[in-house]
Tab-separated table of C-alpha atoms in Angstrom:
chain	number	residue	atom	x	y	z
D	103	MET	CA	-24.701	-159.856	-158.152
D	104	GLN	CA	-21.790	-158.690	-156.027
D	105	LYS	CA	-24.030	-156.315	-154.099
D	106	LEU	CA	-26.463	-159.111	-153.414
D	107	MET	CA	-23.668	-161.331	-152.121
D	108	ILE	CA	-22.283	-158.653	-149.863
D	109	THR	CA	-25.691	-157.985	-148.343
D	110	ALA	CA	-26.320	-161.683	-147.697
D	111	LEU	CA	-22.931	-162.211	-146.083
D	112	THR	CA	-23.306	-159.137	-143.888
D	113	ALA	CA	-26.693	-160.270	-142.688
D	114	SER	CA	-25.296	-163.722	-141.976
D	115	LEU	CA	-22.411	-162.329	-139.921
D	116	LEU	CA	-24.679	-160.079	-137.891
D	117	ALA	CA	-27.019	-162.944	-137.180
D	118	THR	CA	-24.154	-165.124	-136.029
D	119	ALA	CA	-22.716	-162.362	-133.810
D	120	CYS	CA	-25.904	-161.488	-131.933
D	121	GLY	CA	-27.433	-164.986	-131.778
D	122	ALA	CA	-30.332	-166.377	-133.699
D	123	SER	CA	-31.720	-169.540	-132.124
D	124	PHE	CA	-31.361	-169.424	-128.320
D	125	PRO	CA	-32.983	-171.991	-125.966
D	126	ALA	CA	-35.808	-170.721	-123.762
D	127	PRO	CA	-34.359	-170.016	-120.257
D	128	GLN	CA	-36.960	-172.107	-118.478
D	129	GLN	CA	-34.672	-173.114	-115.607
D	130	LYS	CA	-33.548	-169.549	-114.990
D	131	LEU	CA	-37.166	-168.434	-115.063
D	132	ALA	CA	-38.033	-171.133	-112.525
D	133	ASP	CA	-35.110	-170.076	-110.326
D	134	ALA	CA	-36.164	-166.429	-110.376
D	135	GLU	CA	-39.780	-167.340	-109.642
D	136	ALA	CA	-38.692	-169.590	-106.746
D	137	ALA	CA	-36.607	-166.788	-105.268
D	138	HIS	CA	-39.526	-164.404	-105.665
D	139	ARG	CA	-41.877	-166.839	-103.882
D	140	SER	CA	-39.406	-167.300	-101.043
D	141	ALA	CA	-39.163	-163.555	-100.596
D	142	LYS	CA	-42.949	-163.264	-100.390
D	143	GLU	CA	-43.157	-166.159	-97.932
D	144	LEU	CA	-40.680	-164.311	-95.733
D	145	GLY	CA	-43.026	-161.345	-95.786
D	146	ALA	CA	-40.927	-159.133	-98.038
D	147	ASP	CA	-44.090	-157.627	-99.521
D	148	LYS	CA	-44.942	-156.256	-96.059
D	149	MET	CA	-41.493	-154.898	-95.251
D	150	THR	CA	-40.647	-151.436	-96.440
D	151	GLU	CA	-36.990	-152.313	-96.892
D	152	ALA	CA	-37.701	-155.245	-99.224
D	153	GLN	CA	-40.824	-154.122	-101.075
D	154	LEU	CA	-38.988	-152.304	-103.862
D	155	ASN	CA	-36.743	-155.222	-104.799
D	156	LEU	CA	-39.658	-157.629	-104.654
D	157	LYS	CA	-41.644	-155.402	-106.977
D	158	LEU	CA	-38.692	-155.065	-109.356
D	159	ALA	CA	-38.259	-158.838	-109.418
D	160	GLU	CA	-41.942	-159.233	-110.295
D	161	GLU	CA	-41.677	-156.772	-113.145
D	162	GLU	CA	-38.484	-158.324	-114.457
D	163	ILE	CA	-39.960	-161.816	-114.408
D	164	GLU	CA	-42.951	-160.506	-116.286
D	165	ALA	CA	-40.687	-158.773	-118.786
D	166	ALA	CA	-38.693	-161.979	-119.285
D	167	ARG	CA	-41.900	-163.886	-119.951
D	168	SER	CA	-42.894	-161.350	-122.595
D	169	GLN	CA	-39.466	-161.565	-124.198
D	170	MET	CA	-39.686	-165.345	-124.296
D	171	LYS	CA	-43.113	-165.131	-125.842
D	172	ALA	CA	-41.675	-162.799	-128.457
D	173	GLY	CA	-38.929	-165.354	-129.141
D	174	ASP	CA	-36.149	-163.222	-127.664
D	175	ASN	CA	-34.872	-165.905	-125.332
D	176	GLU	CA	-31.398	-164.506	-125.039
D	177	ARG	CA	-32.731	-161.174	-123.884
D	178	ALA	CA	-35.096	-162.980	-121.528
D	179	GLU	CA	-32.222	-164.898	-119.940
D	180	SER	CA	-30.384	-161.667	-119.405
D	181	THR	CA	-33.447	-160.031	-117.890
D	182	LEU	CA	-33.821	-162.983	-115.530
D	183	LEU	CA	-30.366	-162.186	-114.178
D	184	ARG	CA	-31.865	-158.970	-112.816
D	185	ALA	CA	-35.010	-160.702	-111.615
D	186	LYS	CA	-33.131	-163.325	-109.601
D	187	ALA	CA	-30.734	-160.726	-108.185
D	188	ASP	CA	-33.622	-158.539	-107.032
D	189	ALA	CA	-35.553	-161.479	-105.560
D	190	GLU	CA	-32.498	-162.723	-103.674
D	191	LEU	CA	-31.826	-159.265	-102.329
D	192	ALA	CA	-35.470	-159.045	-101.210
D	193	ILE	CA	-34.992	-162.330	-99.309
D	194	ALA	CA	-31.837	-161.030	-97.657
D	195	LEU	CA	-33.509	-157.753	-96.690
D	196	ALA	CA	-36.477	-159.617	-95.227
D	197	ARG	CA	-34.135	-161.755	-93.136
D	198	GLU	CA	-32.259	-158.678	-91.997
D	199	HIS	CA	-35.573	-157.140	-90.959
D	200	GLN	CA	-36.439	-160.266	-88.962
D	201	ALA	CA	-33.006	-160.388	-87.351
D	202	LYS	CA	-33.228	-156.769	-86.272
D	203	ASN	CA	-36.715	-157.322	-84.888
D	204	GLU	CA	-35.517	-160.327	-82.908
D	205	THR	CA	-32.617	-158.301	-81.551
D	206	GLY	CA	-34.997	-155.513	-80.574
D	207	ARG	CA	-37.268	-157.969	-78.780
D	208	ALA	CA	-34.293	-159.518	-76.988
D	209	VAL	CA	-33.192	-156.062	-75.825
D	210	ASP	CA	-36.732	-155.253	-74.666
D	211	THR	CA	-36.970	-158.547	-72.773
D	212	ALA	CA	-33.596	-157.998	-71.148
D	213	ASN	CA	-34.565	-154.457	-70.159
D	214	ALA	CA	-37.893	-155.642	-68.750
D	215	SER	CA	-36.126	-158.303	-66.692
D	216	GLN	CA	-33.627	-155.743	-65.476
D	217	ASN	CA	-36.419	-153.346	-64.495
D	218	ALA	CA	-38.307	-156.126	-62.730
D	219	ARG	CA	-35.193	-157.012	-60.753
D	220	THR	CA	-34.544	-153.376	-59.923
D	221	ASN	CA	-38.123	-152.805	-58.811
D	222	GLY	CA	-38.141	-156.062	-56.876
D	223	ALA	CA	-35.022	-155.064	-55.021
D	224	GLN	CA	-36.512	-151.805	-53.769
J	186	MET	CA	-8.878	-161.501	-162.779
J	187	LYS	CA	-12.324	-162.635	-161.964
J	188	THR	CA	-10.912	-164.569	-158.954
J	189	GLU	CA	-9.066	-161.515	-157.664
J	190	ARG	CA	-12.231	-159.494	-157.831
J	191	MET	CA	-13.988	-162.212	-155.873
J	192	HIS	CA	-11.328	-162.152	-153.077
J	193	ALA	CA	-11.454	-158.398	-152.901
J	194	ALA	CA	-15.205	-158.516	-152.572
J	195	LEU	CA	-14.967	-161.153	-149.824
J	196	ALA	CA	-12.438	-159.033	-147.861
J	197	LEU	CA	-14.698	-156.057	-148.127
J	198	VAL	CA	-17.598	-158.119	-146.860
J	199	LEU	CA	-15.545	-159.309	-143.842
J	200	VAL	CA	-14.396	-155.815	-142.948
J	201	THR	CA	-17.904	-154.473	-143.359
J	202	GLY	CA	-19.230	-157.310	-141.212
J	203	ALA	CA	-16.712	-156.657	-138.446
J	204	VAL	CA	-17.586	-152.978	-138.435
J	205	ALA	CA	-21.238	-153.900	-138.345
J	206	VAL	CA	-20.676	-156.255	-135.392
J	207	THR	CA	-18.791	-153.610	-133.499
J	208	ALA	CA	-21.421	-151.024	-134.225
J	209	GLY	CA	-24.241	-153.439	-133.331
J	210	CYS	CA	-22.883	-154.342	-129.894
J	211	GLY	CA	-21.869	-150.785	-128.919
J	212	ALA	CA	-18.852	-149.276	-127.061
J	213	GLY	CA	-17.699	-146.075	-125.308
J	214	LEU	CA	-18.728	-144.778	-121.853
J	215	PRO	CA	-19.759	-147.407	-119.277
J	216	PRO	CA	-23.505	-147.771	-118.735
J	217	ASN	CA	-25.083	-146.445	-115.551
J	218	GLU	CA	-25.567	-150.004	-114.300
J	219	LEU	CA	-21.826	-150.646	-114.415
J	220	VAL	CA	-21.025	-147.315	-112.796
J	221	SER	CA	-23.489	-148.134	-110.062
J	222	ALA	CA	-22.091	-151.662	-109.659
J	223	ARG	CA	-18.561	-150.314	-109.235
J	224	ALA	CA	-19.709	-147.814	-106.600
J	225	THR	CA	-21.814	-150.356	-104.732
J	226	TYR	CA	-19.009	-152.873	-104.662
J	227	ALA	CA	-16.532	-150.229	-103.469
J	228	ARG	CA	-18.920	-149.270	-100.667
J	229	ALA	CA	-19.447	-152.910	-99.684
J	230	ALA	CA	-15.709	-153.565	-99.676
J	231	GLN	CA	-15.232	-150.700	-97.219
J	232	GLY	CA	-18.012	-151.924	-94.931
J	233	PRO	CA	-18.458	-154.798	-92.506
J	234	ALA	CA	-19.037	-157.307	-95.320
J	235	ALA	CA	-15.279	-157.473	-95.845
J	236	SER	CA	-14.707	-158.878	-92.373
J	237	VAL	CA	-18.037	-160.498	-91.502
J	238	ASP	CA	-18.552	-162.581	-94.644
J	239	PRO	CA	-15.781	-162.194	-97.239
J	240	SER	CA	-17.216	-164.978	-99.410
J	241	ASP	CA	-20.270	-162.857	-100.297
J	242	LEU	CA	-18.011	-159.968	-101.161
J	243	ASP	CA	-15.875	-162.255	-103.278
J	244	THR	CA	-18.949	-163.330	-105.235
J	245	ALA	CA	-19.872	-159.687	-105.738
J	246	LYS	CA	-16.349	-159.026	-107.030
J	247	LYS	CA	-16.581	-161.871	-109.515
J	248	ASN	CA	-19.917	-160.560	-110.770
J	249	LEU	CA	-18.447	-157.094	-111.145
J	250	ASP	CA	-15.494	-158.572	-113.048
J	251	ARG	CA	-17.966	-160.297	-115.358
J	252	ALA	CA	-19.691	-157.017	-115.960
J	253	GLU	CA	-16.393	-155.269	-116.639
J	254	SER	CA	-15.390	-158.039	-118.982
J	255	SER	CA	-18.706	-157.870	-120.787
J	256	PHE	CA	-18.349	-154.131	-121.205
J	257	LYS	CA	-14.777	-154.479	-122.383
J	258	ASN	CA	-15.614	-157.167	-124.912
J	259	ASP	CA	-19.139	-156.274	-125.952
J	260	GLY	CA	-19.575	-152.641	-124.987
J	261	ASP	CA	-22.753	-151.022	-123.718
J	262	THR	CA	-25.118	-153.904	-124.499
J	263	TYR	CA	-28.234	-154.940	-122.635
J	264	ALA	CA	-26.291	-158.021	-121.513
J	265	THR	CA	-23.564	-155.837	-120.022
J	266	LYS	CA	-26.180	-153.723	-118.299
J	267	ASP	CA	-27.996	-156.749	-116.910
J	268	ILE	CA	-24.798	-158.374	-115.683
J	269	ALA	CA	-23.741	-155.070	-114.084
J	270	TYR	CA	-27.176	-154.652	-112.508
J	271	ALA	CA	-26.940	-158.128	-110.999
J	272	ALA	CA	-23.390	-157.366	-109.839
J	273	ALA	CA	-24.618	-154.279	-107.988
J	274	ARG	CA	-27.335	-156.341	-106.364
J	275	SER	CA	-24.840	-158.989	-105.298
J	276	ALA	CA	-22.751	-156.286	-103.624
J	277	GLU	CA	-25.876	-155.093	-101.802
J	278	LEU	CA	-26.559	-158.719	-100.905
J	279	ALA	CA	-23.114	-158.947	-99.302
J	280	GLU	CA	-23.822	-155.802	-97.300
J	281	THR	CA	-27.232	-157.072	-96.227
J	282	HIS	CA	-25.867	-160.459	-95.158
J	283	ALA	CA	-23.179	-158.723	-93.129
J	284	ARG	CA	-25.717	-156.494	-91.370
J	285	THR	CA	-27.918	-159.520	-90.683
J	286	THR	CA	-24.998	-161.445	-89.238
J	287	LEU	CA	-24.096	-158.495	-87.019
J	288	ALA	CA	-27.724	-158.170	-85.855
J	289	MET	CA	-27.823	-161.862	-84.970
J	290	LYS	CA	-24.530	-161.581	-83.134
J	291	SER	CA	-25.893	-158.620	-81.257
J	292	LYS	CA	-29.002	-160.611	-80.330
J	293	ASP	CA	-26.859	-163.550	-79.198
J	294	GLN	CA	-24.829	-161.171	-77.061
J	295	VAL	CA	-27.969	-159.671	-75.536
J	296	ASP	CA	-29.328	-163.163	-74.852
J	297	ALA	CA	-26.030	-164.240	-73.340
J	298	ASN	CA	-25.897	-161.155	-71.132
J	299	ALA	CA	-29.508	-161.677	-70.054
J	300	HIS	CA	-28.778	-165.312	-69.264
J	301	ALA	CA	-25.689	-164.326	-67.306
J	302	ASN	CA	-27.699	-161.713	-65.417
J	303	GLU	CA	-30.426	-164.231	-64.629
J	304	THR	CA	-27.870	-166.762	-63.467
J	305	ASN	CA	-26.161	-164.145	-61.365
J	306	GLN	CA	-29.497	-163.011	-59.952
J	307	ALA	CA	-30.455	-166.598	-59.164
J	308	GLN	CA	-27.168	-167.072	-57.351
J	309	LEU	CA	-27.673	-163.856	-55.416
J	310	THR	CA	-31.210	-164.897	-54.531
J	311	ALA	CA	-30.016	-168.316	-53.418
J	312	ALA	CA	-27.311	-166.700	-51.310
J	313	GLU	CA	-29.833	-164.283	-49.833
J	314	LEU	CA	-32.188	-167.159	-49.091
J	315	ALA	CA	-29.427	-169.123	-47.439
J	316	ARG	CA	-28.448	-166.083	-45.375
J	317	THR	CA	-32.049	-165.516	-44.328
J	318	LYS	CA	-32.443	-169.169	-43.433
J	319	GLY	CA	-29.262	-168.957	-41.397
J	320	GLN	CA	-30.515	-165.889	-39.584
J	321	LEU	CA	-33.845	-167.557	-38.946
J	322	ALA	CA	-32.170	-170.676	-37.612
J	323	SER	CA	-29.968	-168.520	-35.415
J	324	GLN	CA	-32.993	-166.622	-34.118
J	325	ASN	CA	-34.853	-169.866	-33.500
J	326	GLN	CA	-31.862	-171.196	-31.621
J	327	ALA	CA	-31.647	-168.026	-29.547
J	328	LEU	CA	-35.377	-168.207	-28.885
J	329	ALA	CA	-35.124	-171.837	-27.828
J	330	THR	CA	-32.184	-170.993	-25.583
J	331	GLU	CA	-34.052	-168.110	-24.017
J	332	THR	CA	-37.169	-170.221	-23.563
J	333	GLU	CA	-35.135	-172.931	-21.884
J	334	ARG	CA	-33.345	-170.391	-19.716
J	335	ARG	CA	-36.639	-168.916	-18.569
J	336	LYS	CA	-38.081	-172.341	-17.967
J	337	GLN	CA	-35.117	-173.303	-15.815
J	338	ALA	CA	-35.278	-169.982	-14.003
J	339	GLU	CA	-38.941	-170.537	-13.290
J	340	GLN	CA	-38.238	-174.045	-12.033
J	341	ARG	CA	-35.446	-172.764	-9.781
J	342	ALA	CA	-37.663	-169.959	-8.530
J	343	ALA	CA	-40.461	-172.411	-7.787
J	344	GLN	CA	-38.081	-174.665	-5.922
J	345	ALA	CA	-36.644	-171.706	-4.037
J	346	ALA	CA	-40.117	-170.533	-3.140
J	347	ALA	CA	-40.953	-173.996	-1.882
J	348	ASP	CA	-37.791	-174.022	0.266
J	349	LEU	CA	-38.532	-170.605	1.644
J	350	ALA	CA	-42.112	-171.500	2.449
J	351	LYS	CA	-40.818	-173.540	5.360
J	352	PHE	CA	-39.943	-170.408	7.387
J	353	ALA	CA	-41.220	-167.478	5.351
J	354	THR	CA	-44.269	-166.349	3.508
J	355	VAL	CA	-43.790	-166.199	-0.225
J	356	LYS	CA	-46.337	-164.450	-2.398
J	357	GLN	CA	-46.473	-163.390	-6.004
J	358	ASP	CA	-47.577	-159.793	-6.267
J	359	PRO	CA	-48.631	-158.841	-9.813
J	360	VAL	CA	-47.109	-155.397	-9.422
J	361	ARG	CA	-44.150	-155.836	-7.039
J	362	GLY	CA	-43.057	-159.355	-8.046
J	363	MET	CA	-42.200	-162.175	-5.617
J	364	VAL	CA	-42.441	-160.995	-2.001
J	365	ILE	CA	-40.621	-163.014	0.679
J	366	THR	CA	-41.746	-162.001	4.153
J	367	LEU	CA	-39.621	-162.862	7.163
J	368	SER	CA	-40.883	-162.239	10.665
J	369	GLY	CA	-38.877	-159.633	12.531
J	370	GLY	CA	-38.788	-161.836	15.620
J	371	VAL	CA	-36.982	-164.557	13.658
J	372	LEU	CA	-34.192	-162.206	12.619
J	373	PHE	CA	-33.736	-159.599	15.375
J	374	GLU	CA	-34.064	-159.010	19.072
J	375	SER	CA	-36.508	-156.272	20.029
J	376	ALA	CA	-35.221	-152.795	19.107
J	377	LYS	CA	-31.979	-154.288	17.682
J	378	TRP	CA	-30.750	-154.561	14.100
J	379	GLN	CA	-27.991	-157.108	14.582
J	380	LEU	CA	-28.978	-160.458	13.177
J	381	LEU	CA	-29.669	-163.252	15.627
J	382	PRO	CA	-27.394	-166.283	15.312
J	383	GLY	CA	-30.323	-168.395	14.171
J	384	ALA	CA	-31.277	-165.805	11.574
J	385	GLU	CA	-28.200	-166.457	9.515
J	386	GLY	CA	-29.222	-169.995	8.677
J	387	LYS	CA	-32.570	-168.765	7.392
J	388	LEU	CA	-30.969	-165.943	5.439
J	389	ASN	CA	-28.574	-168.489	3.953
J	390	GLU	CA	-31.575	-170.291	2.531
J	391	VAL	CA	-32.961	-166.988	1.330
J	392	ALA	CA	-29.620	-166.220	-0.348
J	393	ASP	CA	-29.618	-169.643	-1.995
J	394	ALA	CA	-33.125	-169.047	-3.208
J	395	LEU	CA	-32.200	-165.642	-4.550
J	396	THR	CA	-29.198	-166.981	-6.444
J	397	LYS	CA	-31.559	-169.375	-8.181
J	398	GLN	CA	-33.629	-166.486	-9.421
J	399	ASP	CA	-33.091	-164.899	-12.791
J	400	VAL	CA	-29.813	-163.007	-12.439
J	401	THR	CA	-31.335	-160.055	-14.224
J	402	SER	CA	-33.994	-159.580	-11.565
J	403	THR	CA	-33.619	-156.842	-8.932
J	404	ILE	CA	-33.976	-157.348	-5.158
J	405	ALA	CA	-35.328	-154.823	-2.684
J	406	VAL	CA	-34.937	-155.454	1.078
J	407	GLU	CA	-37.649	-153.547	2.965
J	408	GLY	CA	-37.668	-153.160	6.776
J	409	HIS	CA	-40.970	-152.649	8.671
J	410	THR	CA	-41.849	-152.126	12.367
J	411	ASP	CA	-44.998	-152.017	14.420
J	412	SER	CA	-46.376	-148.677	15.553
J	413	GLN	CA	-45.036	-148.758	19.047
J	414	GLY	CA	-42.446	-146.071	19.859
J	415	LYS	CA	-41.577	-142.953	17.933
J	416	ASP	CA	-41.894	-142.870	14.193
J	417	ALA	CA	-38.370	-141.579	13.683
J	418	ALA	CA	-36.946	-144.355	15.817
J	419	ASN	CA	-39.037	-146.929	13.968
J	420	GLN	CA	-37.892	-145.489	10.662
J	421	GLU	CA	-34.254	-145.671	11.680
J	422	LEU	CA	-34.646	-149.175	13.089
J	423	SER	CA	-36.374	-150.466	9.978
J	424	GLN	CA	-33.671	-148.971	7.730
J	425	LYS	CA	-30.854	-150.475	9.837
J	426	ARG	CA	-32.562	-153.889	9.854
J	427	ALA	CA	-32.969	-153.718	6.046
J	428	ASP	CA	-29.299	-152.727	5.747
J	429	SER	CA	-28.258	-155.671	7.954
J	430	VAL	CA	-30.182	-158.135	5.835
J	431	ARG	CA	-28.821	-156.610	2.597
J	432	THR	CA	-25.251	-156.728	3.885
J	433	TYR	CA	-25.620	-160.346	4.863
J	434	LEU	CA	-27.156	-161.338	1.539
J	435	VAL	CA	-24.351	-159.582	-0.348
J	436	SER	CA	-21.871	-161.504	1.799
J	437	ARG	CA	-23.643	-164.660	0.637
J	438	GLY	CA	-23.031	-163.916	-3.034
J	439	ILE	CA	-25.886	-161.706	-4.109
J	440	ALA	CA	-24.503	-159.018	-6.418
J	441	ALA	CA	-24.501	-155.689	-4.559
J	442	ASP	CA	-25.754	-153.790	-7.593
J	443	ARG	CA	-28.859	-155.987	-7.735
J	444	ILE	CA	-29.975	-155.407	-4.183
J	445	THR	CA	-31.214	-152.283	-2.348
J	446	ALA	CA	-32.312	-151.676	1.267
J	447	SER	CA	-35.115	-149.371	2.453
J	448	GLY	CA	-36.783	-148.729	5.830
J	449	PHE	CA	-40.466	-147.889	6.063
J	450	GLY	CA	-41.004	-147.814	9.867
J	451	ALA	CA	-44.644	-148.478	10.675
J	452	SER	CA	-45.950	-146.789	7.553
J	453	ARG	CA	-46.842	-149.989	5.751
J	454	SER	CA	-48.596	-152.068	8.351
J	455	VAL	CA	-50.170	-155.281	7.219
J	456	ALA	CA	-52.020	-156.029	10.471
J	457	ASP	CA	-53.725	-154.310	13.378
J	458	ASN	CA	-51.124	-152.821	15.770
J	459	ALA	CA	-53.652	-153.005	18.635
J	460	SER	CA	-53.090	-156.708	19.196
J	461	PRO	CA	-49.842	-158.482	20.004
J	462	GLU	CA	-50.345	-160.821	17.069
J	463	GLY	CA	-50.943	-157.940	14.692
J	464	ARG	CA	-47.836	-156.095	15.867
J	465	ALA	CA	-45.805	-159.303	15.430
J	466	ASN	CA	-46.965	-159.527	11.837
J	467	ASN	CA	-46.075	-155.890	11.221
J	468	ARG	CA	-42.537	-156.390	12.523
J	469	ARG	CA	-41.093	-157.919	9.404
J	470	VAL	CA	-38.548	-157.788	6.637
J	471	GLU	CA	-39.788	-158.127	3.084
J	472	ILE	CA	-37.493	-159.187	0.286
J	473	VAL	CA	-39.041	-158.227	-3.040
J	474	VAL	CA	-37.705	-159.929	-6.163
J	475	LYS	CA	-38.754	-158.069	-9.299
J	476	PRO	CA	-38.053	-159.691	-12.673
J	477	LYS	CA	-36.430	-157.598	-15.343
J	478	PRO	CA	-39.235	-156.210	-17.526
């Protein structure tokens, strides 16, 4: 009888410590998916610098979905932390890529104007 | 006794449960994610993110603190790893934002420099245009002045020629220029080179006419005789007559460096020396006015 009681109490404590019923992280999933979409719209899937993080975000979202389906919502929420972080980094890298391209074009334009002026002055 | 046994059993259960919790959540060395997060944050804190956008770096620091706290409290759990992973990404995000901001600033600077260069170039072009216009206006003015000067000179020359036509022959020779021919009999006695009193009045009119000519023109006084007498004597006489006329014209204000005198004797006859009329025509003084080329 005592052994049975001890086992039941131990199981109860473990369940309480690690979480048993955890709400599905729908909002966090939506946030991660939105960030992932934004990254794609910015062209992250075509930029070498951002492709890896975009791919990781995709895989992490997919993993979170599987975890939710398996009822492990807490684990899914934690996984979505990674997914959102990767998607947001992909967005930032895509914007950096665009900014550097714009700077390069501005430099090229300025150089072309300078050359035109130099040639025109000859 | 039974109650004591129950309490002892409950204490054992609690201790066992606590050990189980500790064992279930893990502890010990930090996970790779946390190690990576610490390194990434340290790198970001040393880079431009610290000065360009400290708020991003601050967020990264808070995420790292969360990861550290999770590790401290819960150990090497998947939650700790995920929080640490996200913390590392937020540090990278801070770095990326800083690089993007710097790139945009660089672009703005390039644009500003290009704009300044264009503005400067436009100003230089405008100044050059204004200078060219000024030069053109100046040239046009000079051209108009020169045109007017020539026009007036031509009018004066025409008037002078008209005045001279009363006692001299005036012709325009395409090669020599304007040729004023005065009869030798009007100016000199036979075989003499001193001017007759009446000659001075005519030469005064010639001098007036010459002063109305373009001051840059040159004047050649040429003496001619008929063929009677010796050539040498005719040559000398024609030279002395040309000199007399030149001297008089200089005395009347014609610049000496504009006027020359030459004698040609009978070498340049314009009429037949066999007749008295022809010889009279050959005895002459020609004043040739040649415009500056």
